[in-house]
PDB file of C-alpha atoms in Angstrom:
ATOM      1  CA  MET M   1      96.272 162.122  12.576  1.00 39.00           C
ATOM      2  CA  ILE M   2      99.866 164.903  13.434  1.00 42.00           C
ATOM      3  CA  ALA M   3     101.771 164.616  10.784  1.00 44.00           C
ATOM      4  CA  THR M   4     105.712 165.981   9.882  1.00 46.00           C
ATOM      5  CA  LEU M   5     106.952 168.146   7.457  1.00 47.00           C
ATOM      6  CA  PRO M   6     106.242 168.534   4.193  1.00 57.00           C
ATOM      7  CA  VAL M   7     109.322 167.393   1.156  1.00 70.00           C
ATOM      8  CA  LEU M   8     108.893 170.164  -1.236  1.00 78.00           C
ATOM      9  CA  THR M   9     111.331 170.318  -4.169  1.00 87.00           C
ATOM     10  CA  ALA M  10     113.710 173.692  -5.298  1.00 90.00           C
ATOM     11  CA  ASP M  11     112.116 173.194  -8.319  1.00 91.00           C
ATOM     12  CA  GLU M  12     108.364 172.673  -6.803  1.00 90.00           C
ATOM     13  CA  ILE M  13     108.630 175.990  -4.706  1.00 92.00           C
ATOM     14  CA  ALA M  14     110.227 178.187  -7.711  1.00 94.00           C
ATOM     15  CA  GLN M  15     107.587 176.640  -9.679  1.00 92.00           C
ATOM     16  CA  ARG M  16     104.853 178.268  -7.278  1.00 93.00           C
ATOM     17  CA  ASP M  17     106.975 181.228  -7.310  1.00 95.00           C
ATOM     18  CA  ALA M  18     107.200 181.739 -10.578  1.00 96.00           C
ATOM     19  CA  ALA M  19     103.405 181.873 -10.700  1.00 94.00           C
ATOM     20  CA  VAL M  20     102.912 184.046  -8.347  1.00 95.00           C
ATOM     21  CA  THR M  21     105.952 187.046  -9.433  1.00 95.00           C
ATOM     22  CA  GLY M  22     104.111 186.093 -13.023  1.00 95.00           C
ATOM     23  CA  GLY M  23     100.858 186.249 -12.178  1.00 94.00           C
ATOM     24  CA  ARG M  24      99.483 183.693 -13.074  1.00 94.00           C
ATOM     25  CA  CYS M  25      99.038 182.701  -9.251  1.00 94.00           C
ATOM     26  CA  ALA M  26      97.916 185.114  -7.092  1.00 92.00           C
ATOM     27  CA  PRO M  27     100.015 184.775  -3.354  1.00 90.00           C
ATOM     28  CA  HIS M  28      97.615 183.815  -0.941  1.00 88.00           C
ATOM     29  CA  LEU M  29      96.891 180.528  -4.346  1.00 91.00           C
ATOM     30  CA  TRP M  30     100.722 180.118  -3.839  1.00 90.00           C
ATOM     31  CA  PRO M  31      99.947 176.163  -2.062  1.00 85.00           C
ATOM     32  CA  PHE M  32      97.830 175.471  -4.557  1.00 89.00           C
ATOM     33  CA  TRP M  33      99.460 176.458  -7.745  1.00 92.00           C
ATOM     34  CA  PRO M  34      99.822 172.660  -8.833  1.00 91.00           C
ATOM     35  CA  LEU M  35      95.974 171.790  -8.674  1.00 91.00           C
ATOM     36  CA  SER M  36      96.031 175.007 -12.104  1.00 93.00           C
ATOM     37  CA  GLN M  37      97.753 171.620 -13.849  1.00 90.00           C
ATOM     38  CA  VAL M  38      95.878 168.508 -13.134  1.00 92.00           C
ATOM     39  CA  ASP M  39      91.943 170.011 -12.521  1.00 94.00           C
ATOM     40  CA  ARG M  40      90.480 173.012 -12.934  1.00 93.00           C
ATOM     41  CA  GLY M  41      87.321 173.279 -12.181  1.00 94.00           C
ATOM     42  CA  LEU M  42      88.614 172.016  -9.133  1.00 94.00           C
ATOM     43  CA  TRP M  43      91.571 175.592  -9.110  1.00 94.00           C
ATOM     44  CA  ARG M  44      88.821 177.974 -11.172  1.00 95.00           C
ATOM     45  CA  GLY M  45      87.034 176.785  -6.857  1.00 94.00           C
ATOM     46  CA  LEU M  46      88.933 177.812  -5.998  1.00 94.00           C
ATOM     47  CA  VAL M  47      89.929 181.479  -7.422  1.00 93.00           C
ATOM     48  CA  ASP M  48      85.825 182.253  -7.347  1.00 94.00           C
ATOM     49  CA  ASP M  49      86.390 181.113  -3.413  1.00 94.00           C
ATOM     50  CA  GLU M  50      86.370 184.837  -0.842  1.00 92.00           C
ATOM     51  CA  ASN M  51      86.921 182.134   1.977  1.00 94.00           C
ATOM     52  CA  ILE M  52      90.216 181.151   0.202  1.00 93.00           C
ATOM     53  CA  ALA M  53      90.757 185.282  -0.830  1.00 91.00           C
ATOM     54  CA  ARG M  54      90.424 185.662   3.562  1.00 92.00           C
ATOM     55  CA  PHE M  55      92.250 182.826   5.334  1.00 92.00           C
ATOM     56  CA  SER M  56      94.044 181.025   2.427  1.00 88.00           C
ATOM     57  CA  VAL M  57      94.862 177.201   3.801  1.00 87.00           C
ATOM     58  CA  TYR M  58      94.224 178.505   6.830  1.00 91.00           C
ATOM     59  CA  GLY M  59      90.928 177.901   6.339  1.00 93.00           C
ATOM     60  CA  LEU M  60      91.041 173.960   5.364  1.00 91.00           C
ATOM     61  CA  PHE M  61      92.615 172.634   7.479  1.00 94.00           C
ATOM     62  CA  PRO M  62      90.295 170.542   9.486  1.00 93.00           C
ATOM     63  CA  GLU M  63      89.298 172.011  12.831  1.00 94.00           C
ATOM     64  CA  THR M  64      89.071 175.623  11.419  1.00 96.00           C
ATOM     65  CA  TYR M  65      87.155 175.168   7.734  1.00 94.00           C
ATOM     66  CA  ARG M  66      84.400 174.352   9.949  1.00 92.00           C
ATOM     67  CA  VAL M  67      84.343 177.543  11.323  1.00 95.00           C
ATOM     68  CA  VAL M  68      85.088 179.191   8.083  1.00 95.00           C
ATOM     69  CA  TYR M  69      82.351 177.090   5.950  1.00 93.00           C
ATOM     70  CA  GLY M  70      79.869 176.921   8.468  1.00 88.00           C
ATOM     71  CA  GLY M  71      78.151 180.001   8.016  1.00 78.00           C
ATOM     72  CA  GLY M  72      79.097 182.643  11.080  1.00 80.00           C
ATOM     73  CA  ASP M  73      81.259 184.926  11.591  1.00 89.00           C
ATOM     74  CA  ALA M  74      85.248 183.918  10.824  1.00 95.00           C
ATOM     75  CA  ALA M  75      88.250 185.415  10.949  1.00 96.00           C
ATOM     76  CA  VAL M  76      91.998 185.323  11.288  1.00 95.00           C
ATOM     77  CA  ARG M  77      94.881 187.739  12.287  1.00 94.00           C
ATOM     78  CA  TYR M  78      98.513 187.291  11.323  1.00 90.00           C
ATOM     79  CA  ASP M  79     101.279 187.065  14.440  1.00 83.00           C
ATOM     80  CA  GLY M  80     104.780 185.607  14.131  1.00 67.00           C
ATOM     81  CA  ARG M  81     108.291 186.077  15.279  1.00 60.00           C
ATOM     82  CA  SER M  82     110.912 183.098  13.523  1.00 58.00           C
ATOM     83  CA  ARG M  83     108.777 180.747  12.874  1.00 60.00           C
ATOM     84  CA  GLY M  84     106.651 182.585   9.833  1.00 68.00           C
ATOM     85  CA  ARG M  85     103.518 183.362   9.711  1.00 81.00           C
ATOM     86  CA  VAL M  86     100.875 182.054  12.663  1.00 92.00           C
ATOM     87  CA  ALA M  87      97.188 182.227  11.860  1.00 94.00           C
ATOM     88  CA  ILE M  88      95.316 182.449  15.230  1.00 96.00           C
ATOM     89  CA  ILE M  89      91.012 182.575  13.609  1.00 97.00           C
ATOM     90  CA  THR M  90      88.049 182.996  15.251  1.00 97.00           C
ATOM     91  CA  GLY M  91      84.928 182.462  15.049  1.00 95.00           C
ATOM     92  CA  GLN M  92      81.479 180.211  16.111  1.00 91.00           C
ATOM     93  CA  ARG M  93      82.077 175.718  16.424  1.00 87.00           C
ATOM     94  CA  ASP M  94      78.669 174.094  17.355  1.00 84.00           C
ATOM     95  CA  GLY M  95      77.185 177.740  18.314  1.00 84.00           C
ATOM     96  CA  SER M  96      80.669 178.269  21.014  1.00 90.00           C
ATOM     97  CA  PRO M  97      82.910 180.413  20.636  1.00 93.00           C
ATOM     98  CA  VAL M  98      86.739 178.864  19.509  1.00 95.00           C
ATOM     99  CA  SER M  99      89.290 180.561  18.908  1.00 96.00           C
ATOM    100  CA  ILE M 100      92.190 178.093  16.987  1.00 97.00           C
ATOM    101  CA  VAL M 101      96.247 179.048  16.057  1.00 97.00           C
ATOM    102  CA  ILE M 102      97.944 177.412  12.540  1.00 95.00           C
ATOM    103  CA  LYS M 103     102.035 177.543  12.756  1.00 93.00           C
ATOM    104  CA  PRO M 104     104.093 175.846  10.770  1.00 90.00           C
ATOM    105  CA  CYS M 105     106.664 173.024  12.648  1.00 91.00           C
ATOM    106  CA  GLN M 106     109.970 174.193  13.043  1.00 91.00           C
ATOM    107  CA  SER M 107     111.211 171.179  13.730  1.00 91.00           C
ATOM    108  CA  PRO M 108     110.565 168.015  12.711  1.00 90.00           C
ATOM    109  CA  ALA M 109     109.393 166.379  15.658  1.00 94.00           C
ATOM    110  CA  GLU M 110     107.739 169.494  17.211  1.00 95.00           C
ATOM    111  CA  ALA M 111     104.240 167.978  16.381  1.00 95.00           C
ATOM    112  CA  GLU M 112     104.603 164.955  17.923  1.00 96.00           C
ATOM    113  CA  ILE M 113     106.013 166.725  20.786  1.00 98.00           C
ATOM    114  CA  ALA M 114     103.122 169.245  20.930  1.00 98.00           C
ATOM    115  CA  ALA M 115     100.680 166.599  20.998  1.00 97.00           C
ATOM    116  CA  ILE M 116     102.133 164.997  23.462  1.00 98.00           C
ATOM    117  CA  ALA M 117     102.421 168.015  25.681  1.00 98.00           C
ATOM    118  CA  GLY M 118      98.430 168.906  24.836  1.00 98.00           C
ATOM    119  CA  GLU M 119      97.724 165.360  26.620  1.00 98.00           C
ATOM    120  CA  LEU M 120      99.315 166.208  29.781  1.00 98.00           C
ATOM    121  CA  GLY M 121      98.166 169.452  30.098  1.00 96.00           C
ATOM    122  CA  ALA M 122     101.163 171.199  30.357  1.00 98.00           C
ATOM    123  CA  GLY M 123     100.791 172.546  27.043  1.00 98.00           C
ATOM    124  CA  PRO M 124      97.501 173.201  24.689  1.00 98.00           C
ATOM    125  CA  ARG M 125      95.288 171.228  23.044  1.00 97.00           C
ATOM    126  CA  GLN M 126      96.252 169.942  19.236  1.00 97.00           C
ATOM    127  CA  PHE M 127      93.657 169.412  16.322  1.00 97.00           C
ATOM    128  CA  PRO M 128      93.950 167.055  13.359  1.00 95.00           C
ATOM    129  CA  SER M 129      96.669 168.553  11.068  1.00 93.00           C
ATOM    130  CA  ILE M 130      98.259 169.751   7.534  1.00 86.00           C
ATOM    131  CA  SER M 131     101.034 167.747   7.116  1.00 82.00           C
ATOM    132  CA  GLY M 132     103.884 170.563   8.085  1.00 85.00           C
ATOM    133  CA  PHE M 133     102.057 172.482  10.524  1.00 91.00           C
ATOM    134  CA  ILE M 134     100.454 172.255  14.092  1.00 95.00           C
ATOM    135  CA  SER M 135      96.979 173.065  14.210  1.00 97.00           C
ATOM    136  CA  GLU M 136      95.641 173.356  18.337  1.00 97.00           C
ATOM    137  CA  GLU M 137      93.651 176.010  20.463  1.00 97.00           C
ATOM    138  CA  PHE M 138      94.715 178.954  21.163  1.00 96.00           C
ATOM    139  CA  VAL M 139      95.172 179.779  25.165  1.00 95.00           C
ATOM    140  CA  GLU M 140      93.488 182.906  26.432  1.00 93.00           C
ATOM    141  CA  GLY M 141      95.539 184.102  28.618  1.00 94.00           C
ATOM    142  CA  ARG M 142      99.076 187.173  29.516  1.00 95.00           C
ATOM    143  CA  PHE M 143     102.505 185.983  29.528  1.00 96.00           C
ATOM    144  CA  LEU M 144     104.314 185.742  32.926  1.00 96.00           C
ATOM    145  CA  THR M 145     106.573 188.089  31.932  1.00 95.00           C
ATOM    146  CA  ASP M 146     103.253 190.981  31.417  1.00 96.00           C
ATOM    147  CA  LEU M 147     102.875 190.581  35.540  1.00 95.00           C
ATOM    148  CA  LYS M 148     102.996 193.724  36.798  1.00 96.00           C
ATOM    149  CA  PRO M 149     105.343 194.203  40.253  1.00 96.00           C
ATOM    150  CA  ALA M 150     102.064 194.694  42.555  1.00 96.00           C
ATOM    151  CA  GLU M 151     100.881 191.321  41.224  1.00 96.00           C
ATOM    152  CA  ALA M 152     103.923 189.579  41.549  1.00 96.00           C
ATOM    153  CA  THR M 153     102.452 188.714  44.712  1.00 96.00           C
ATOM    154  CA  ARG M 154     104.177 186.069  46.961  1.00 96.00           C
ATOM    155  CA  ASP M 155     100.920 183.607  47.063  1.00 96.00           C
ATOM    156  CA  ARG M 156     100.689 183.992  43.196  1.00 96.00           C
ATOM    157  CA  MET M 157     104.156 183.347  42.223  1.00 97.00           C
ATOM    158  CA  GLY M 158     104.740 180.616  44.485  1.00 97.00           C
ATOM    159  CA  SER M 159     101.542 179.523  43.031  1.00 96.00           C
ATOM    160  CA  ILE M 160     102.831 179.570  39.553  1.00 97.00           C
ATOM    161  CA  GLY M 161     106.363 178.064  39.882  1.00 97.00           C
ATOM    162  CA  ARG M 162     104.848 175.370  41.553  1.00 97.00           C
ATOM    163  CA  THR M 163     102.569 174.477  38.642  1.00 97.00           C
ATOM    164  CA  LEU M 164     105.712 175.070  36.591  1.00 97.00           C
ATOM    165  CA  GLY M 165     107.995 172.687  38.005  1.00 97.00           C
ATOM    166  CA  ALA M 166     105.053 170.004  38.036  1.00 97.00           C
ATOM    167  CA  ALA M 167     104.686 170.887  34.228  1.00 97.00           C
ATOM    168  CA  LEU M 168     108.036 170.369  33.471  1.00 98.00           C
ATOM    169  CA  CYS M 169     108.550 167.236  35.332  1.00 97.00           C
ATOM    170  CA  SER M 170     105.414 165.712  33.718  1.00 97.00           C
ATOM    171  CA  LEU M 171     107.098 166.200  29.641  1.00 98.00           C
ATOM    172  CA  HIS M 172     110.612 164.722  31.236  1.00 98.00           C
ATOM    173  CA  VAL M 173     108.895 161.346  32.685  1.00 97.00           C
ATOM    174  CA  ALA M 174     107.387 161.905  28.790  1.00 98.00           C
ATOM    175  CA  GLY M 175     110.450 162.287  27.193  1.00 98.00           C
ATOM    176  CA  VAL M 176     110.673 165.559  26.283  1.00 98.00           C
ATOM    177  CA  CYS M 177     113.301 168.261  27.392  1.00 98.00           C
ATOM    178  CA  TYR M 178     111.766 171.804  25.909  1.00 98.00           C
ATOM    179  CA  ASN M 179     115.087 173.719  26.017  1.00 97.00           C
ATOM    180  CA  ASP M 180     114.079 176.989  25.692  1.00 95.00           C
ATOM    181  CA  ALA M 181     112.593 180.059  28.345  1.00 92.00           C
ATOM    182  CA  THR M 182     110.211 179.579  30.176  1.00 94.00           C
ATOM    183  CA  ILE M 183     109.733 181.667  33.145  1.00 95.00           C
ATOM    184  CA  SER M 184     112.177 184.880  30.427  1.00 94.00           C
ATOM    185  CA  ASP M 185     114.893 185.075  27.914  1.00 89.00           C
ATOM    186  CA  GLN M 186     117.292 188.667  27.797  1.00 85.00           C
ATOM    187  CA  ASP M 187     114.907 189.976  26.197  1.00 87.00           C
ATOM    188  CA  GLY M 188     111.753 190.073  28.417  1.00 89.00           C
ATOM    189  CA  ARG M 189     110.074 186.751  26.721  1.00 90.00           C
ATOM    190  CA  SER M 190     107.864 184.364  28.142  1.00 94.00           C
ATOM    191  CA  HIS M 191     107.171 180.609  26.740  1.00 96.00           C
ATOM    192  CA  VAL M 192     104.442 181.124  30.048  1.00 97.00           C
ATOM    193  CA  ILE M 193     100.661 181.738  30.134  1.00 97.00           C
ATOM    194  CA  LEU M 194      98.810 182.789  33.537  1.00 97.00           C
ATOM    195  CA  THR M 195      94.991 180.947  32.590  1.00 92.00           C
ATOM    196  CA  SER M 196      92.913 182.571  33.170  1.00 81.00           C
ATOM    197  CA  GLU M 197      91.636 179.900  34.888  1.00 80.00           C
ATOM    198  CA  GLY M 198      94.585 179.727  37.461  1.00 82.00           C
ATOM    199  CA  SER M 199      96.908 177.832  35.345  1.00 92.00           C
ATOM    200  CA  ILE M 200      99.874 177.790  33.201  1.00 96.00           C
ATOM    201  CA  ARG M 201     100.252 175.831  29.372  1.00 97.00           C
ATOM    202  CA  LEU M 202     104.346 176.283  27.523  1.00 98.00           C
ATOM    203  CA  ILE M 203     103.489 177.429  24.267  1.00 95.00           C
ATOM    204  CA  ASP M 204     106.245 176.923  21.711  1.00 94.00           C
ATOM    205  CA  PHE M 205     108.546 173.024  20.679  1.00 97.00           C
ATOM    206  CA  GLY M 206     110.129 174.428  18.452  1.00 94.00           C
ATOM    207  CA  VAL M 207     113.747 173.718  19.873  1.00 96.00           C
ATOM    208  CA  ALA M 208     112.182 170.907  22.271  1.00 98.00           C
ATOM    209  CA  LEU M 209     114.249 167.106  21.976  1.00 98.00           C
ATOM    210  CA  LEU M 210     112.404 164.413  22.239  1.00 97.00           C
ATOM    211  CA  LEU M 211     114.700 161.944  24.124  1.00 97.00           C
ATOM    212  CA  ARG M 212     112.137 158.265  24.334  1.00 93.00           C
ATOM    213  CA  ASP M 213     115.247 156.336  22.417  1.00 94.00           C
ATOM    214  CA  HIS M 214     118.535 158.328  23.405  1.00 96.00           C
ATOM    215  CA  PRO M 215     120.466 158.310  22.182  1.00 96.00           C
ATOM    216  CA  ALA M 216     119.963 155.787  20.304  1.00 95.00           C
ATOM    217  CA  GLY M 217     117.144 157.931  18.053  1.00 94.00           C
ATOM    218  CA  LEU M 218     119.271 160.899  18.797  1.00 95.00           C
ATOM    219  CA  THR M 219     119.532 164.001  15.200  1.00 94.00           C
ATOM    220  CA  PHE M 220     121.902 166.176  14.023  1.00 94.00           C
ATOM    221  CA  HIS M 221     118.885 168.530  13.778  1.00 93.00           C
ATOM    222  CA  ASP M 222     118.207 167.689  18.513  1.00 95.00           C
ATOM    223  CA  ALA M 223     121.818 168.532  18.405  1.00 96.00           C
ATOM    224  CA  TYR M 224     122.039 171.564  16.362  1.00 94.00           C
ATOM    225  CA  ASN M 225     118.279 172.863  18.290  1.00 95.00           C
ATOM    226  CA  ALA M 226     119.971 171.547  21.629  1.00 95.00           C
ATOM    227  CA  ALA M 227     123.236 173.415  21.107  1.00 94.00           C
ATOM    228  CA  ARG M 228     120.752 176.719  19.780  1.00 90.00           C
ATOM    229  CA  THR M 229     120.257 177.485  23.500  1.00 89.00           C
ATOM    230  CA  ASP M 230     123.879 176.815  25.151  1.00 89.00           C
ATOM    231  CA  PRO M 231     125.845 179.336  25.394  1.00 85.00           C
ATOM    232  CA  MET M 232     128.547 177.888  23.512  1.00 86.00           C
ATOM    233  CA  PHE M 233     126.719 178.663  21.134  1.00 87.00           C
ATOM    234  CA  ARG M 234     126.348 182.088  21.566  1.00 82.00           C
ATOM    235  CA  LEU M 235     130.340 182.479  21.135  1.00 85.00           C
ATOM    236  CA  PHE M 236     131.008 180.301  18.741  1.00 85.00           C
ATOM    237  CA  ARG M 237     128.346 182.043  16.777  1.00 79.00           C
ATOM    238  CA  GLN M 238     130.187 184.877  17.516  1.00 80.00           C
ATOM    239  CA  MET M 239     133.536 183.319  17.103  1.00 78.00           C
ATOM    240  CA  ALA M 240     135.796 184.279  14.070  1.00 61.00           C
ATOM    241  CA  GLY M 241     134.675 182.168  10.905  1.00 64.00           C
ATOM    242  CA  GLY M 242     131.041 181.024  13.068  1.00 63.00           C
ATOM    243  CA  GLY M 243     128.619 181.633  11.091  1.00 70.00           C
ATOM    244  CA  ASP M 244     131.139 179.131   8.448  1.00 80.00           C
ATOM    245  CA  PRO M 245     127.949 176.907   6.503  1.00 84.00           C
ATOM    246  CA  GLN M 246     131.813 174.084   7.097  1.00 86.00           C
ATOM    247  CA  SER M 247     132.702 175.317  10.332  1.00 86.00           C
ATOM    248  CA  LEU M 248     128.700 174.941  11.842  1.00 87.00           C
ATOM    249  CA  GLY M 249     128.289 171.621  10.552  1.00 90.00           C
ATOM    250  CA  ASP M 250     131.763 170.519  12.573  1.00 90.00           C
ATOM    251  CA  PHE M 251     130.275 171.862  15.746  1.00 91.00           C
ATOM    252  CA  ILE M 252     127.306 170.486  15.697  1.00 93.00           C
ATOM    253  CA  SER M 253     128.409 167.257  14.973  1.00 94.00           C
ATOM    254  CA  GLU M 254     131.078 167.681  17.033  1.00 94.00           C
ATOM    255  CA  TYR M 255     127.307 168.759  19.618  1.00 94.00           C
ATOM    256  CA  GLY M 256     125.362 165.988  18.999  1.00 96.00           C
ATOM    257  CA  ARG M 257     128.790 163.365  19.775  1.00 96.00           C
ATOM    258  CA  ARG M 258     128.959 164.804  23.209  1.00 96.00           C
ATOM    259  CA  LEU M 259     124.730 165.166  23.478  1.00 96.00           C
ATOM    260  CA  ALA M 260     124.589 161.357  22.959  1.00 97.00           C
ATOM    261  CA  ARG M 261     128.031 160.157  25.228  1.00 97.00           C
ATOM    262  CA  GLN M 262     125.243 162.324  27.631  1.00 97.00           C
ATOM    263  CA  THR M 263     121.751 160.570  29.515  1.00 97.00           C
ATOM    264  CA  ALA M 264     117.743 161.702  28.759  1.00 97.00           C
ATOM    265  CA  GLU M 265     118.289 163.090  32.103  1.00 97.00           C
ATOM    266  CA  GLU M 266     121.464 164.603  32.387  1.00 97.00           C
ATOM    267  CA  ILE M 267     120.385 167.250  29.353  1.00 97.00           C
ATOM    268  CA  GLN M 268     116.606 167.334  30.442  1.00 98.00           C
ATOM    269  CA  GLU M 269     117.918 169.281  34.133  1.00 97.00           C
ATOM    270  CA  ARG M 270     118.960 172.406  30.888  1.00 96.00           C
ATOM    271  CA  ASP M 271     115.495 172.961  31.134  1.00 98.00           C
ATOM    272  CA  TRP M 272     115.859 173.409  35.591  1.00 98.00           C
ATOM    273  CA  ARG M 273     119.079 175.477  34.224  1.00 96.00           C
ATOM    274  CA  ILE M 274     116.828 177.622  31.292  1.00 96.00           C
ATOM    275  CA  ALA M 275     114.341 178.229  34.360  1.00 97.00           C
ATOM    276  CA  GLN M 276     116.862 180.306  36.911  1.00 96.00           C
ATOM    277  CA  GLU M 277     118.459 182.076  34.303  1.00 95.00           C
ATOM    278  CA  GLY M 278     114.593 183.567  33.541  1.00 96.00           C
ATOM    279  CA  LEU M 279     114.254 184.437  37.739  1.00 96.00           C
ATOM    280  CA  SER M 280     117.278 185.626  36.868  1.00 95.00           C
ATOM    281  CA  ALA M 281     116.208 188.212  33.797  1.00 95.00           C
ATOM    282  CA  ILE M 282     112.600 189.020  35.734  1.00 96.00           C
ATOM    283  CA  ALA M 283     114.087 189.470  39.230  1.00 95.00           C
ATOM    284  CA  ALA M 284     115.054 193.398  38.369  1.00 92.00           C
ATOM    285  CA  ARG M 285     111.828 193.621  37.311  1.00 93.00           C
ATOM    286  CA  LEU M 286     109.340 192.287  39.844  1.00 96.00           C
ATOM    287  CA  GLY M 287     111.290 192.004  42.746  1.00 95.00           C
ATOM    288  CA  PRO M 288     113.072 189.703  45.465  1.00 96.00           C
ATOM    289  CA  VAL M 289     110.507 188.329  47.009  1.00 96.00           C
ATOM    290  CA  ALA M 290     109.069 187.694  43.932  1.00 97.00           C
ATOM    291  CA  VAL M 291     111.586 185.909  42.820  1.00 97.00           C
ATOM    292  CA  GLU M 292     112.134 183.934  46.080  1.00 98.00           C
ATOM    293  CA  ALA M 293     108.664 182.308  46.336  1.00 98.00           C
ATOM    294  CA  MET M 294     108.703 181.252  42.308  1.00 97.00           C
ATOM    295  CA  ARG M 295     112.027 179.292  42.931  1.00 98.00           C
ATOM    296  CA  ASP M 296     110.726 178.195  46.475  1.00 98.00           C
ATOM    297  CA  GLY M 297     107.776 176.421  44.526  1.00 97.00           C
ATOM    298  CA  LEU M 298     109.308 176.090  41.264  1.00 97.00           C
ATOM    299  CA  ALA M 299     111.512 172.888  43.155  1.00 97.00           C
ATOM    300  CA  ASP M 300     108.392 172.191  45.452  1.00 97.00           C
ATOM    301  CA  GLY M 301     106.709 171.469  42.475  1.00 96.00           C
ATOM    302  CA  ARG M 302     109.584 169.873  40.905  1.00 95.00           C
ATOM    303  CA  ALA M 303     109.455 167.628  44.507  1.00 93.00           C
ATOM    304  CA  SER M 304     106.652 167.120  44.557  1.00 86.00           C
ATOM    305  CA  ALA M 305     105.891 165.320  40.535  1.00 72.00           C
ATOM    306  CA  ALA M 306     109.300 163.801  40.055  1.00 66.00           C
ATOM    307  CA  PRO M 307     108.793 160.195  39.758  1.00 63.00           C
ATOM    308  CA  PRO M 308     109.251 157.599  43.055  1.00 61.00           C
ATOM    309  CA  GLY M 309     112.944 156.677  42.867  1.00 57.00           C
ATOM    310  CA  PRO M 310     114.395 152.669  42.857  1.00 53.00           C
TER     311      PRO M 310
END
């Protein structure tokens, strides 16, 4: 089972923080502090556990537990930009090397959307997780934006475009709008990983939208995520008063009403717009031939994977 976000009250968070700052709880034991009040034996076991000191809560996920406590050599490294700490645990499981990513959910729907993408092969395979976190396979490969110009041949870029187009179509049929930079954003960051098998995977579904029950299922958080990738939102935030909480809330509420008047298919069109923006972002570095080939491939992938009309 992949669960949704946990709910910690401000008081529960403050109690944990106070225990750490007061020296009663080591920082890596922050998530476990309540156990010190209800089960001293279990708490003492956690305090004395070297794996807890190394891996904290990340070693106790269903998929990582066997790796960390299975007797082999396991390691953890941390990464992450806007979503918070992301743990990547590597080791052996059943005699085979494995790498598992643990990261906090960015939205209430992210775990469900990531599971859909994993089942479709458009995103990483998902594992059973702890509430509030995603546990998934680490996708070996390179980001699309790491390609060198000499590697961006017409055939290769066309193939990448077709595969990406088909992946987006499969998500759309499942009621998902990726709603984020795929090929590249303006800072040169991509969410497309080129796998060692020659395919692609999309990673990070933190601002993706689940539209299977649209518009009835539209939430304020959905409207906020949708607005974040709209140029109008960036203009609003730059305006005087754009950072005021009340003004922001009013903007998102109005944006949500506009979304509710659109069909799911109309909202999903933004994925193709964002992809075209990504092509423009890589044009200067990879050149017009590579961009044209990928644009053609994207269109081919969309056409071949689109569901038949009535």
